[in-house]
Amino acid sequence: MAGTAVRGRLTWQDATVGVVKDETPEVRTISLDVPQWEGHRAGQHLDVRLTADDGYRAERSYSIASAPGEQVAITVERLPDGEVSPYLTEELRPGDDLELRGPIGGWFVWEPADGGPLLLLAGGSGIVPLRAILRYRERTGSTVPVRLLYSSRSWPDVIYRDELEQPAAGVEVIHTLTRLQPPGWTGYARRVDAQMLAEVVWPEDQAPLAYVCGPTSFVETVATGLVGLGYPAQRVKTERFGATGGTR
Amino acid sequence: MIEDLDGNAIGGMLLEVFGAEMTAAIGTCGNCGTTGPVAGLAVYLRGPGTVVRCPVCNFVLMVFVRQHEVTCVDLMGLAALG
């Protein structure tokens, strides 16, 4: 196919920071008032742009944490060497302005009509778009059965902990804590592997729909494992995030 | 080592360039013929431009280079997109 040069068509818009909530010591949920917001789908993300005094600009993608119909919110993890996330998690205050564009993405999305059962697999802050799916399922009164396998370093690192401790009817939440476990922990205590997937996932003959989000290595392991268990590749939707520029 | 992401990460840029949601569009590799959603392609963001490769054979499918608000797009590795 031929190359071409085009001008931008997706517009940046102004948002105002609303309520800010600390989820863990390193993770914060930021509610946003976006007057021009056209609405979003569960699983989509948006791009945030920061402009320094000297004109230098940095853009990052963040998954939308709220369900369609709820106020727009993003959940941001502070990365030690990050250009954008330290500002968003430490400096930003309610009432501050922020530039963003979105919603973005039409692949890693779920609608009640897509059915299930749903298998949600999250590594770290990969839980964010899956939380939007969970909330949307509840808001729409969907009764699709859900299993969520969520890998975190330790219990204090579990994002949306309170919410996940009281899941909606028909939602099972299974944690694995890879680095540190609280006293008396009886759950999984290792990285997700083929054996764990075999124990947790819906049998493929139930035609489950899988959503996998996390660091690249997590997504690779899980996606390969699911295909090995007989999941058709087109029933496994994946989203990878990394340290620079990718969806978080 | 540069960590690869996937086509979800360039959804905003693609929307800007094509004026339409593209992560669910199906691409066909011009080298090995693999077809799949743009969301599943391997994406490298840290170079001077953004490079998109086939996740199966690693062939370069798309390159995007941005300068002064203009994005130059090279889709030479794709046999089809839509």
Coordinates of C-alpha atoms in Angstrom, one line a residue:
Chain A
M1 CA 0.0 0.0 0.0
A2 CA 1.2 3.5 -0.8
G3 CA 2.4 6.0 1.9
T4 CA 0.9 9.4 2.4
A5 CA 1.0 12.4 4.6
V6 CA -2.1 13.5 6.5
R7 CA -3.1 16.1 9.0
G8 CA -4.6 15.4 12.4
R9 CA -8.3 14.9 12.7
L10 CA -8.8 13.6 16.3
T11 CA -9.0 16.7 18.5
W12 CA -7.6 17.4 21.9
Q13 CA -10.1 18.6 24.4
D14 CA -10.0 20.2 27.8
A15 CA -10.9 18.3 31.0
T16 CA -11.1 19.4 34.6
V17 CA -9.9 17.2 37.4
G18 CA -12.6 16.2 39.8
V19 CA -12.4 13.7 42.7
V20 CA -9.0 12.1 43.2
K21 CA -8.8 8.8 45.1
D22 CA -5.7 6.9 46.1
E23 CA -6.1 3.2 45.3
T24 CA -2.7 2.0 46.6
P25 CA 0.4 3.9 47.6
E26 CA 1.4 4.1 43.9
V27 CA -1.9 4.2 42.1
R28 CA -4.5 6.9 41.9
T29 CA -7.9 7.2 40.3
I30 CA -8.7 10.6 38.7
S31 CA -12.2 11.6 37.9
L32 CA -12.5 14.0 35.0
D33 CA -15.1 16.5 33.9
V34 CA -15.0 16.5 30.1
P35 CA -17.6 18.8 28.7
Q36 CA -17.2 17.6 25.1
W37 CA -17.1 13.9 25.9
E38 CA -19.0 11.8 23.4
G39 CA -19.3 8.8 25.7
H40 CA -17.2 5.7 25.7
R41 CA -17.3 1.9 25.6
A42 CA -16.1 -0.5 28.4
G43 CA -12.4 -1.3 27.7
Q44 CA -11.5 1.8 25.8
H45 CA -8.7 4.2 26.7
L46 CA -7.8 7.9 26.3
D47 CA -4.6 9.9 25.6
V48 CA -3.4 12.5 28.1
R49 CA -1.1 15.3 26.9
L50 CA 1.0 17.4 29.1
T51 CA 2.8 20.6 27.8
A52 CA 5.7 22.0 29.7
D53 CA 6.4 25.7 30.0
D54 CA 9.0 25.4 27.2
G55 CA 6.6 23.8 24.9
Y56 CA 7.8 20.2 25.3
R57 CA 5.0 17.8 25.1
A58 CA 4.5 14.3 26.4
E59 CA 1.5 12.0 25.6
R60 CA 0.5 8.8 27.4
S61 CA -2.5 6.5 27.1
Y62 CA -4.6 5.5 30.1
S63 CA -7.4 3.0 30.2
I64 CA -10.8 4.4 31.2
A65 CA -11.7 3.0 34.6
S66 CA -15.4 4.0 34.7
A67 CA -18.3 2.3 33.0
P68 CA -20.1 3.9 30.0
G69 CA -22.6 6.3 31.5
E70 CA -20.4 7.1 34.5
Q71 CA -18.2 10.1 34.9
V72 CA -14.9 9.6 33.0
A73 CA -12.1 8.4 35.2
I74 CA -8.6 7.1 34.7
T75 CA -6.5 5.1 37.1
V76 CA -2.8 5.9 36.9
E77 CA 0.1 3.9 38.3
R78 CA 3.2 6.0 39.2
L79 CA 6.2 4.7 37.2
P80 CA 9.6 5.5 38.9
D81 CA 11.2 7.0 35.8
G82 CA 7.9 8.3 34.3
E83 CA 7.5 11.7 32.6
V84 CA 3.8 11.9 33.0
S85 CA 2.6 9.5 35.7
P86 CA 4.5 11.2 38.6
Y87 CA 2.7 14.5 37.7
L88 CA -0.7 12.8 37.5
T89 CA -0.3 10.9 40.7
E90 CA 1.5 13.5 42.9
E91 CA 1.0 17.0 41.5
L92 CA -2.4 17.0 40.0
R93 CA -5.2 18.5 42.2
P94 CA -9.0 18.8 41.9
G95 CA -9.8 21.7 39.7
D96 CA -6.7 21.5 37.6
D97 CA -7.0 21.4 33.8
L98 CA -5.8 18.5 31.7
E99 CA -5.7 18.0 27.9
L100 CA -7.0 14.7 26.6
R101 CA -8.4 13.0 23.5
G102 CA -10.6 10.0 23.2
P103 CA -12.3 7.6 23.6
I104 CA -9.9 5.3 21.7
G105 CA -10.1 1.7 20.7
G106 CA -12.7 -0.6 19.2
W107 CA -11.1 -4.0 19.7
F108 CA -10.5 -4.4 23.4
V109 CA -14.1 -3.6 24.3
W110 CA -17.1 -5.5 25.7
E111 CA -20.8 -5.1 25.2
P112 CA -23.5 -7.1 27.0
A113 CA -24.5 -8.5 23.6
D114 CA -21.1 -10.1 23.2
G115 CA -22.1 -12.6 25.8
G116 CA -19.8 -14.9 27.7
P117 CA -19.0 -16.4 30.1
L118 CA -16.4 -13.8 30.6
L119 CA -12.8 -14.6 31.6
L120 CA -10.9 -11.5 32.7
L121 CA -7.2 -11.8 33.3
A122 CA -5.3 -8.8 34.8
G123 CA -1.7 -8.2 35.7
G124 CA -1.1 -5.2 37.9
S125 CA -2.8 -2.0 36.5
G126 CA -4.1 -4.2 33.7
I127 CA -7.1 -4.4 35.9
V128 CA -8.3 -0.9 34.9
P129 CA -10.2 -1.6 31.6
L130 CA -11.5 -4.9 33.1
R131 CA -12.9 -3.0 36.0
A132 CA -14.8 -0.8 33.5
I133 CA -16.2 -4.0 32.0
L134 CA -17.2 -5.3 35.4
R135 CA -19.0 -2.1 36.3
Y136 CA -20.7 -1.9 32.9
R137 CA -21.9 -5.5 33.3
E138 CA -23.4 -4.5 36.7
R139 CA -24.9 -1.3 35.4
T140 CA -26.6 -3.0 32.5
G141 CA -28.0 -5.8 34.6
S142 CA -26.1 -8.4 32.6
T143 CA -26.0 -11.9 34.2
V144 CA -23.1 -13.2 32.1
P145 CA -20.9 -15.3 34.5
V146 CA -17.5 -13.8 35.1
R147 CA -14.2 -15.1 36.4
L148 CA -11.5 -12.6 37.1
L149 CA -7.9 -13.8 37.8
Y150 CA -5.9 -10.9 39.0
S151 CA -2.1 -11.0 39.6
S152 CA -0.6 -8.4 42.0
R153 CA 2.7 -8.2 43.8
S154 CA 1.1 -8.1 47.2
W155 CA -2.2 -7.5 48.9
P156 CA -1.6 -3.7 49.4
D157 CA -0.9 -3.5 45.7
V158 CA -4.3 -4.8 44.7
I159 CA -6.2 -2.0 42.9
Y160 CA -9.9 -1.6 43.6
R161 CA -9.5 -3.9 46.6
D162 CA -12.7 -3.0 48.3
E163 CA -14.8 -3.3 45.2
L164 CA -13.3 -6.6 44.3
E165 CA -13.9 -7.9 47.8
Q166 CA -17.6 -7.5 47.3
P167 CA -18.2 -8.6 43.7
A168 CA -21.6 -8.5 42.0
A169 CA -23.6 -11.7 41.8
G170 CA -22.1 -14.1 39.2
V171 CA -18.6 -12.6 39.5
E172 CA -15.8 -14.8 41.0
V173 CA -12.5 -13.0 41.8
I174 CA -9.4 -15.1 42.2
H175 CA -6.2 -13.4 43.3
T176 CA -2.6 -14.4 43.0
L177 CA 0.1 -12.5 45.0
T178 CA 3.4 -13.0 43.3
R179 CA 5.9 -11.4 45.7
L180 CA 4.5 -11.1 49.2
Q181 CA 1.5 -12.7 50.9
P182 CA -0.3 -11.8 54.1
P183 CA -0.2 -14.2 57.0
G184 CA -2.6 -17.1 56.5
W185 CA -2.9 -16.5 52.8
T186 CA -4.3 -19.6 51.1
G187 CA -4.6 -18.3 47.6
Y188 CA -2.2 -18.5 44.7
A189 CA 1.3 -17.1 45.4
R190 CA 3.1 -17.2 42.1
R191 CA 3.0 -15.7 38.6
V192 CA 0.2 -16.9 36.4
D193 CA 1.3 -20.1 34.6
A194 CA -0.4 -22.8 32.5
Q195 CA -1.2 -24.9 35.5
M196 CA -3.0 -22.0 37.2
L197 CA -4.9 -21.2 34.0
A198 CA -6.0 -24.8 33.7
E199 CA -7.4 -24.7 37.3
V200 CA -9.2 -21.3 36.9
V201 CA -10.5 -20.8 33.4
W202 CA -13.9 -21.7 31.9
P203 CA -13.8 -24.8 29.8
E204 CA -13.5 -23.8 26.2
D205 CA -16.7 -25.8 25.3
Q206 CA -18.7 -23.1 27.1
A207 CA -17.5 -20.6 24.4
P208 CA -16.0 -18.2 26.9
L209 CA -14.7 -14.7 25.9
A210 CA -11.3 -13.8 27.4
Y211 CA -9.9 -10.3 28.0
V212 CA -6.2 -10.2 29.0
C213 CA -4.5 -6.9 30.0
G214 CA -1.2 -6.4 31.7
P215 CA 2.5 -6.1 31.0
T216 CA 3.7 -7.6 27.7
S217 CA 5.2 -10.7 29.4
F218 CA 2.0 -11.4 31.4
V219 CA -0.1 -11.1 28.3
E220 CA 2.1 -13.4 26.3
T221 CA 2.1 -16.1 29.0
V222 CA -1.7 -15.9 29.4
A223 CA -2.6 -15.7 25.8
T224 CA -0.3 -18.7 24.9
G225 CA -1.7 -20.6 27.9
L226 CA -5.3 -20.0 26.8
V227 CA -4.7 -21.1 23.2
G228 CA -3.0 -24.2 24.6
L229 CA -6.2 -24.9 26.6
G230 CA -8.2 -24.8 23.4
Y231 CA -9.4 -21.2 23.4
P232 CA -9.7 -19.9 19.8
A233 CA -7.4 -17.0 19.2
Q234 CA -10.3 -14.7 18.1
R235 CA -12.0 -15.3 21.5
V236 CA -8.9 -14.0 23.4
K237 CA -8.6 -10.2 23.3
T238 CA -5.3 -8.8 24.6
E239 CA -3.9 -5.4 25.5
R240 CA -0.3 -4.9 26.5
F241 CA 1.1 -1.9 28.4
G242 CA 4.7 -0.9 28.9
A243 CA 6.8 1.8 30.5
T244 CA 6.7 4.4 27.7
G245 CA 3.8 5.6 25.7
G246 CA 1.6 2.6 25.8
T247 CA -1.7 2.0 27.5
R248 CA -1.5 1.8 31.2
Chain B
M1 CA 15.9 -4.2 24.8
I2 CA 12.9 -2.4 23.5
E3 CA 9.7 -3.9 24.8
D4 CA 7.0 -4.3 22.3
L5 CA 3.4 -3.2 22.9
D6 CA 0.4 -3.9 20.7
G7 CA -1.9 -2.0 18.3
N8 CA -4.1 -0.8 21.1
A9 CA -1.3 1.6 22.0
I10 CA -1.5 3.4 18.7
G11 CA -5.3 3.6 18.6
G12 CA -5.2 7.4 19.2
M13 CA -2.6 8.0 16.5
L14 CA -4.5 5.8 14.0
L15 CA -7.7 7.6 14.7
E16 CA -5.9 10.8 14.1
V17 CA -4.4 9.6 10.8
F18 CA -7.2 7.6 9.3
G19 CA -10.2 9.5 10.9
A20 CA -11.7 6.2 12.0
E21 CA -11.3 3.6 14.7
M22 CA -8.7 1.2 13.4
T23 CA -7.7 -1.2 16.2
A24 CA -10.5 -3.6 15.2
A25 CA -9.6 -3.3 11.5
I26 CA -8.1 -6.5 10.0
G27 CA -4.6 -6.3 8.5
T28 CA -2.9 -8.8 6.2
C29 CA 0.8 -9.2 6.4
G30 CA 2.4 -8.7 3.0
N31 CA 5.1 -11.2 3.8
C32 CA 3.5 -14.2 5.5
G33 CA -0.2 -13.5 4.8
T34 CA -1.2 -13.7 8.5
T35 CA -4.5 -11.8 9.1
G36 CA -5.6 -10.3 12.3
P37 CA -6.8 -7.2 14.1
V38 CA -4.5 -4.2 14.2
A39 CA -4.8 -4.4 18.0
G40 CA -2.8 -7.7 17.9
L41 CA 0.1 -6.3 15.9
A42 CA 3.5 -5.8 17.6
V43 CA 4.2 -2.1 18.1
Y44 CA 7.5 -0.4 19.0
L45 CA 7.2 3.2 20.2
R46 CA 10.6 4.1 21.4
G47 CA 12.4 4.5 18.1
P48 CA 12.6 7.8 16.1
G49 CA 9.3 6.7 14.6
T50 CA 6.6 4.1 15.5
V51 CA 7.2 0.7 13.9
V52 CA 4.4 -1.9 13.6
R53 CA 5.4 -5.5 12.9
C54 CA 3.7 -8.7 12.1
P55 CA 3.4 -10.7 15.4
V56 CA 4.1 -13.9 13.5
C57 CA 7.0 -13.3 11.0
N58 CA 8.2 -9.9 12.4
F59 CA 7.9 -8.2 8.9
V60 CA 7.6 -4.4 9.1
L61 CA 4.0 -3.6 8.2
M62 CA 3.7 0.1 9.0
V63 CA 5.9 3.0 10.0
F64 CA 4.7 6.4 11.3
V65 CA 7.0 9.4 11.7
R66 CA 5.7 12.6 13.1
Q67 CA 7.1 16.1 12.5
H68 CA 5.5 19.4 13.1
E69 CA 2.0 18.0 13.6
V70 CA 2.2 16.1 10.3
T71 CA 2.3 12.3 10.5
C72 CA 4.0 10.5 7.6
V73 CA 2.6 7.1 7.1
D74 CA 4.2 4.1 5.3
L75 CA 2.0 1.1 5.0
M76 CA 4.2 -0.8 2.6
G77 CA 4.3 -4.1 4.5
L78 CA 0.5 -4.5 4.5
A79 CA -1.1 -6.5 1.7
A80 CA -4.5 -5.3 3.0
L81 CA -6.1 -3.2 5.7
G82 CA -9.8 -2.7 6.4

